[in-house]
Coordinates of C-alpha atoms in Angstrom, one line a residue:
X220 CA 0.0 0.0 0.0
X221 CA 1.5 3.3 -1.0
X222 CA 1.2 6.6 0.7
X223 CA 1.1 10.2 -0.6
X224 CA 2.8 13.3 0.7
X225 CA 0.7 16.2 1.8
X226 CA 1.6 19.7 2.8
X227 CA 2.4 20.5 6.4
X228 CA -0.7 22.7 6.8
X229 CA -2.8 19.6 6.5
X230 CA -1.9 18.9 10.1
X231 CA -4.0 21.9 11.2
X232 CA -6.8 21.0 8.8
X233 CA -7.0 17.5 10.2
X234 CA -7.7 19.0 13.6
X235 CA -10.3 21.5 12.4
X236 CA -12.1 19.0 10.2
X237 CA -11.9 16.4 13.0
X238 CA -13.6 18.8 15.3
X239 CA -16.3 19.5 12.7
X240 CA -16.8 15.7 12.3
X241 CA -17.1 15.1 16.0
X242 CA -19.6 17.9 16.4
X243 CA -21.9 16.3 13.9
X244 CA -22.7 13.7 16.6
X245 CA -21.3 15.3 19.8
X246 CA -23.1 13.1 22.3
X247 CA -21.8 9.8 20.9
X248 CA -18.2 11.0 20.6
X249 CA -18.3 12.7 24.0
X250 CA -19.5 9.5 25.7
X251 CA -16.8 7.4 24.0
X252 CA -14.2 9.8 25.3
X253 CA -15.8 9.8 28.7
X254 CA -15.6 6.0 28.9
X255 CA -11.9 6.1 28.1
X256 CA -11.4 8.8 30.6
X257 CA -13.2 6.8 33.3
X258 CA -11.1 3.7 32.6
X259 CA -7.9 5.9 33.0
X260 CA -8.8 7.2 36.4
X261 CA -9.4 3.8 38.0
X262 CA -6.4 3.4 40.4
X263 CA -3.6 1.3 39.1
X264 CA -5.6 -1.2 37.1
X265 CA -7.3 1.4 35.0
X266 CA -4.0 2.9 33.9
X267 CA -2.6 -0.4 33.1
X268 CA -5.7 -1.5 31.2
X269 CA -5.8 1.7 29.2
X270 CA -2.1 1.4 28.3
X271 CA -2.8 -2.0 26.8
X272 CA -6.2 -1.3 25.2
X273 CA -5.7 2.4 24.2
X274 CA -5.0 1.6 20.5
X275 CA -8.0 -0.6 20.2
X276 CA -10.3 2.0 21.9
X277 CA -8.9 4.8 19.8
X278 CA -9.5 2.6 16.8
X279 CA -13.1 2.4 17.9
X280 CA -13.5 6.1 17.7
X281 CA -11.7 6.1 14.3
X282 CA -14.3 3.6 13.1
X283 CA -17.1 5.8 14.4
X284 CA -15.6 8.7 12.6
X285 CA -15.5 6.7 9.4
X286 CA -19.2 5.8 9.9
X287 CA -20.2 9.4 10.6
X288 CA -18.1 10.8 7.7
X289 CA -19.7 8.4 5.2
X290 CA -23.2 9.4 6.1
X291 CA -24.0 6.7 8.7
X292 CA -24.3 7.5 12.4
X293 CA -21.6 7.1 14.9
X294 CA -22.7 5.0 17.8
X295 CA -21.2 4.5 21.3
X296 CA -20.9 0.8 20.7
X297 CA -18.4 1.6 17.9
X298 CA -15.8 2.2 20.7
X299 CA -15.6 -1.6 21.1
X300 CA -15.5 -2.4 17.4
X301 CA -12.1 -4.1 17.7
X302 CA -13.6 -6.4 20.4
X303 CA -16.5 -7.3 18.1
X304 CA -14.6 -8.0 14.8
X305 CA -12.8 -11.3 14.5
X306 CA -9.0 -11.0 14.4
X307 CA -8.8 -7.3 15.2
X308 CA -8.2 -7.1 18.9
X309 CA -5.0 -9.2 19.2
X310 CA -3.3 -7.1 16.5
X311 CA -4.4 -3.8 17.9
X312 CA -3.3 -4.8 21.3
X313 CA 0.2 -5.3 19.9
X314 CA 0.3 -1.6 19.1
X315 CA 0.7 -0.9 22.8
X316 CA 4.2 -2.4 22.6
X317 CA 5.8 0.9 21.3
X318 CA 3.9 2.8 24.0
X319 CA 5.2 0.6 26.8
X320 CA 8.7 0.6 25.3
X321 CA 8.7 4.4 25.0
X322 CA 7.6 4.9 28.6
X323 CA 10.3 2.5 29.8
X324 CA 13.0 4.2 27.8
X325 CA 11.9 7.6 28.8
X326 CA 11.9 6.6 32.5
X327 CA 15.3 5.2 32.2
X328 CA 16.7 8.3 30.5
X329 CA 15.1 10.6 33.1
X330 CA 16.4 8.5 36.0
X331 CA 20.0 8.4 34.6
X332 CA 20.2 12.1 33.7
X333 CA 18.6 13.3 37.0
X334 CA 20.6 10.9 39.1
X335 CA 23.8 12.0 37.4
X336 CA 23.0 15.6 38.0
X337 CA 22.3 15.0 41.7
X338 CA 25.5 13.0 42.1
X339 CA 27.6 15.6 40.3
X340 CA 26.1 18.5 42.4
X341 CA 26.6 16.5 45.6
X342 CA 30.3 15.6 44.9
X343 CA 31.1 19.1 43.8
X344 CA 29.6 20.8 46.8
X345 CA 29.9 18.3 49.6
X346 CA 31.6 20.8 51.9
X347 CA 29.1 23.6 51.3
X348 CA 25.4 22.9 51.8
X349 CA 24.4 26.2 50.3
X350 CA 26.6 25.7 47.3
X351 CA 25.2 22.2 46.9
X352 CA 21.7 23.6 46.8
X353 CA 22.6 26.2 44.2
X354 CA 24.4 23.5 42.1
X355 CA 21.5 21.2 42.4
X356 CA 19.1 23.9 41.2
X357 CA 21.4 24.9 38.3
X358 CA 22.2 21.4 37.1
X359 CA 18.7 20.2 37.7
X360 CA 17.1 22.7 35.5
X361 CA 19.4 22.1 32.6
X362 CA 19.1 18.3 32.9
X363 CA 15.4 18.5 33.3
X364 CA 15.1 20.5 30.1
X365 CA 17.4 18.0 28.3
X366 CA 15.4 15.1 29.6
X367 CA 12.1 16.7 28.5
X368 CA 13.4 17.2 25.0
X369 CA 14.6 13.5 24.8
X370 CA 11.3 12.2 26.2
X371 CA 9.3 14.3 23.7
X372 CA 11.5 13.0 20.8
X373 CA 11.0 9.4 22.0
X374 CA 7.2 9.8 22.2
X375 CA 7.0 11.4 18.8
X376 CA 8.9 8.4 17.4
X377 CA 6.5 6.0 19.2
X378 CA 3.4 7.7 17.9
X379 CA 4.8 7.7 14.4
X380 CA 4.7 3.9 14.6
X381 CA 1.0 3.8 15.5
X382 CA -0.5 7.0 14.1
X383 CA -1.5 5.5 10.8
X384 CA -1.4 1.9 12.1
X385 CA -4.5 2.4 14.2
X386 CA -6.8 3.4 11.3
X387 CA -5.1 0.7 9.1
X388 CA -5.9 -2.2 11.5
X389 CA -9.4 -1.1 12.6
X390 CA -10.6 -0.4 9.1
X391 CA -8.7 -3.0 7.0
X392 CA -7.2 -5.5 9.4
X393 CA -3.8 -6.9 8.8
X394 CA -0.6 -7.6 10.8
X395 CA 0.4 -5.2 13.5
X396 CA 4.2 -5.0 12.8
X397 CA 3.6 -4.5 9.1
X398 CA 1.1 -1.7 9.9
X399 CA 3.6 0.0 12.3
X400 CA 6.3 -0.1 9.5
X401 CA 3.8 1.4 7.1
X402 CA 2.8 4.1 9.6
X403 CA 6.4 5.1 10.4
X404 CA 7.2 5.5 6.7
X405 CA 4.0 7.6 6.1
X406 CA 4.7 9.8 9.1
X407 CA 8.3 10.3 8.0
X408 CA 7.2 11.3 4.5
X409 CA 4.6 13.7 6.0
X410 CA 6.8 14.8 9.0
X411 CA 5.5 18.4 8.9
X412 CA 1.8 17.6 9.0
X413 CA 2.4 14.8 11.5
X414 CA 4.4 17.0 13.9
X415 CA 1.9 19.9 13.7
X416 CA -1.0 17.6 14.4
X417 CA 0.6 15.7 17.3
X418 CA 2.0 18.8 18.9
X419 CA -1.3 20.8 18.7
X420 CA -3.3 17.8 20.1
X421 CA -0.8 17.5 23.0
X422 CA -1.0 21.2 23.7
X423 CA -4.8 21.2 23.6
X424 CA -4.9 18.1 25.8
X425 CA -2.6 19.8 28.4
X426 CA -4.5 23.1 28.3
X427 CA -7.9 21.5 28.8
X428 CA -6.6 19.2 31.6
X429 CA -5.0 22.2 33.3
X430 CA -8.1 24.3 33.1
X431 CA -10.3 21.6 34.6
X432 CA -7.7 20.7 37.2
X433 CA -8.4 24.1 38.8
X434 CA -11.8 22.7 39.7
X435 CA -10.6 19.3 40.7
X436 CA -7.8 17.0 39.7
X437 CA -10.4 14.3 39.0
X438 CA -11.8 16.5 36.2
X439 CA -8.5 17.0 34.4
X440 CA -8.1 13.7 32.6
X441 CA -11.9 13.2 32.1
X442 CA -12.4 16.6 30.5
X443 CA -9.4 16.2 28.2
X444 CA -10.7 12.8 27.2
X445 CA -14.2 14.1 26.5
X446 CA -13.1 17.3 24.7
X447 CA -9.8 16.5 22.9
X448 CA -9.7 12.7 22.4
X449 CA -12.6 12.4 20.0
X450 CA -11.3 15.3 17.9
X451 CA -7.8 13.7 17.8
X452 CA -9.2 10.3 16.7
X453 CA -11.5 11.9 14.1
X454 CA -8.4 13.8 12.8
X455 CA -6.4 10.6 12.8
X456 CA -9.1 9.1 10.5
X457 CA -9.0 12.1 8.2
X458 CA -5.2 11.9 8.1
X459 CA -5.4 8.3 7.0
X460 CA -7.8 9.2 4.2
X461 CA -5.6 12.0 3.1
X462 CA -2.4 10.0 3.0
X463 CA -3.6 6.7 1.9
X464 CA -6.7 7.6 -0.2
X465 CA -10.4 7.8 0.5
X466 CA -11.1 4.6 -1.2
X467 CA -8.8 2.5 1.0
X468 CA -11.3 1.7 3.8
X469 CA -13.5 -1.3 3.6
X470 CA -16.5 -2.6 5.5
X471 CA -15.6 -4.9 8.3
X472 CA -17.3 -8.2 8.9
X473 CA -18.7 -8.4 12.5
X474 CA -17.8 -11.5 14.6
X475 CA -20.3 -14.2 14.2
X476 CA -21.4 -13.2 10.7
X477 CA -20.4 -14.6 7.4
X478 CA -19.7 -12.7 4.2
X479 CA -22.2 -12.8 1.4
X480 CA -21.5 -15.8 -0.8
X481 CA -20.2 -15.0 -4.2
X482 CA -22.7 -15.3 -7.1
X483 CA -22.3 -18.4 -9.2
X484 CA -20.5 -17.9 -12.5
X485 CA -22.8 -17.2 -15.4
X486 CA -23.3 -19.8 -18.0
X487 CA -21.5 -19.2 -21.3
X488 CA -23.9 -18.3 -24.1
X489 CA -25.0 -21.2 -26.2
X490 CA -23.4 -21.2 -29.6

């Protein structure tokens, strides 16, 4: 499957058109986002479950976006489309591997850099407690900034692997690792649009979470999931259409159903 290259400005348009698409059926998309948000705030188990199931659930919103965009109605049940379609869920769960790996690598990098900064400041200022504090503050700020840049770079690479793989697997099926390879190549070819989209979504998510955190920390993640997540997933679907073509998606057979039998070949005309 070949991908096309689009201009960087399409990253902004994916978000704008994604918002318009979500607003065509705001209740359904908001509830889907709310369900994901509720799963995420369940102590310990919710976060772990969401880490593993996030690609499948995001794919459900992508599927709903496709339905809404093609003139059918998005439904809350579409959130679980990967669970209802034979063969989809195992492959979509595999998309969590880059996320898990990214978090682990980011954590290791942060621990090494911050630990090294603390050790250096402590050795350099062991005889002077005030000097040690100043050294810690100076070294810590520089290292923190460097670690933040590295973590952002790692997560951008991780999302490049799954950005187009989520729509690919939920709408067409296939093998997860092949889909991730395809996604990375398409994101690399469209690096401008991809970066603009991901960065704007991350900023919007952070702003909405911060605003609602002023009311209560419990509202931060929920509000961001309700407001930003459906728009992001609708935009992800539109990005897939742009880069891989509108005619690429196919109807999915639902588990327990059989495809229509092919019509018998017609008889050759009698001579």
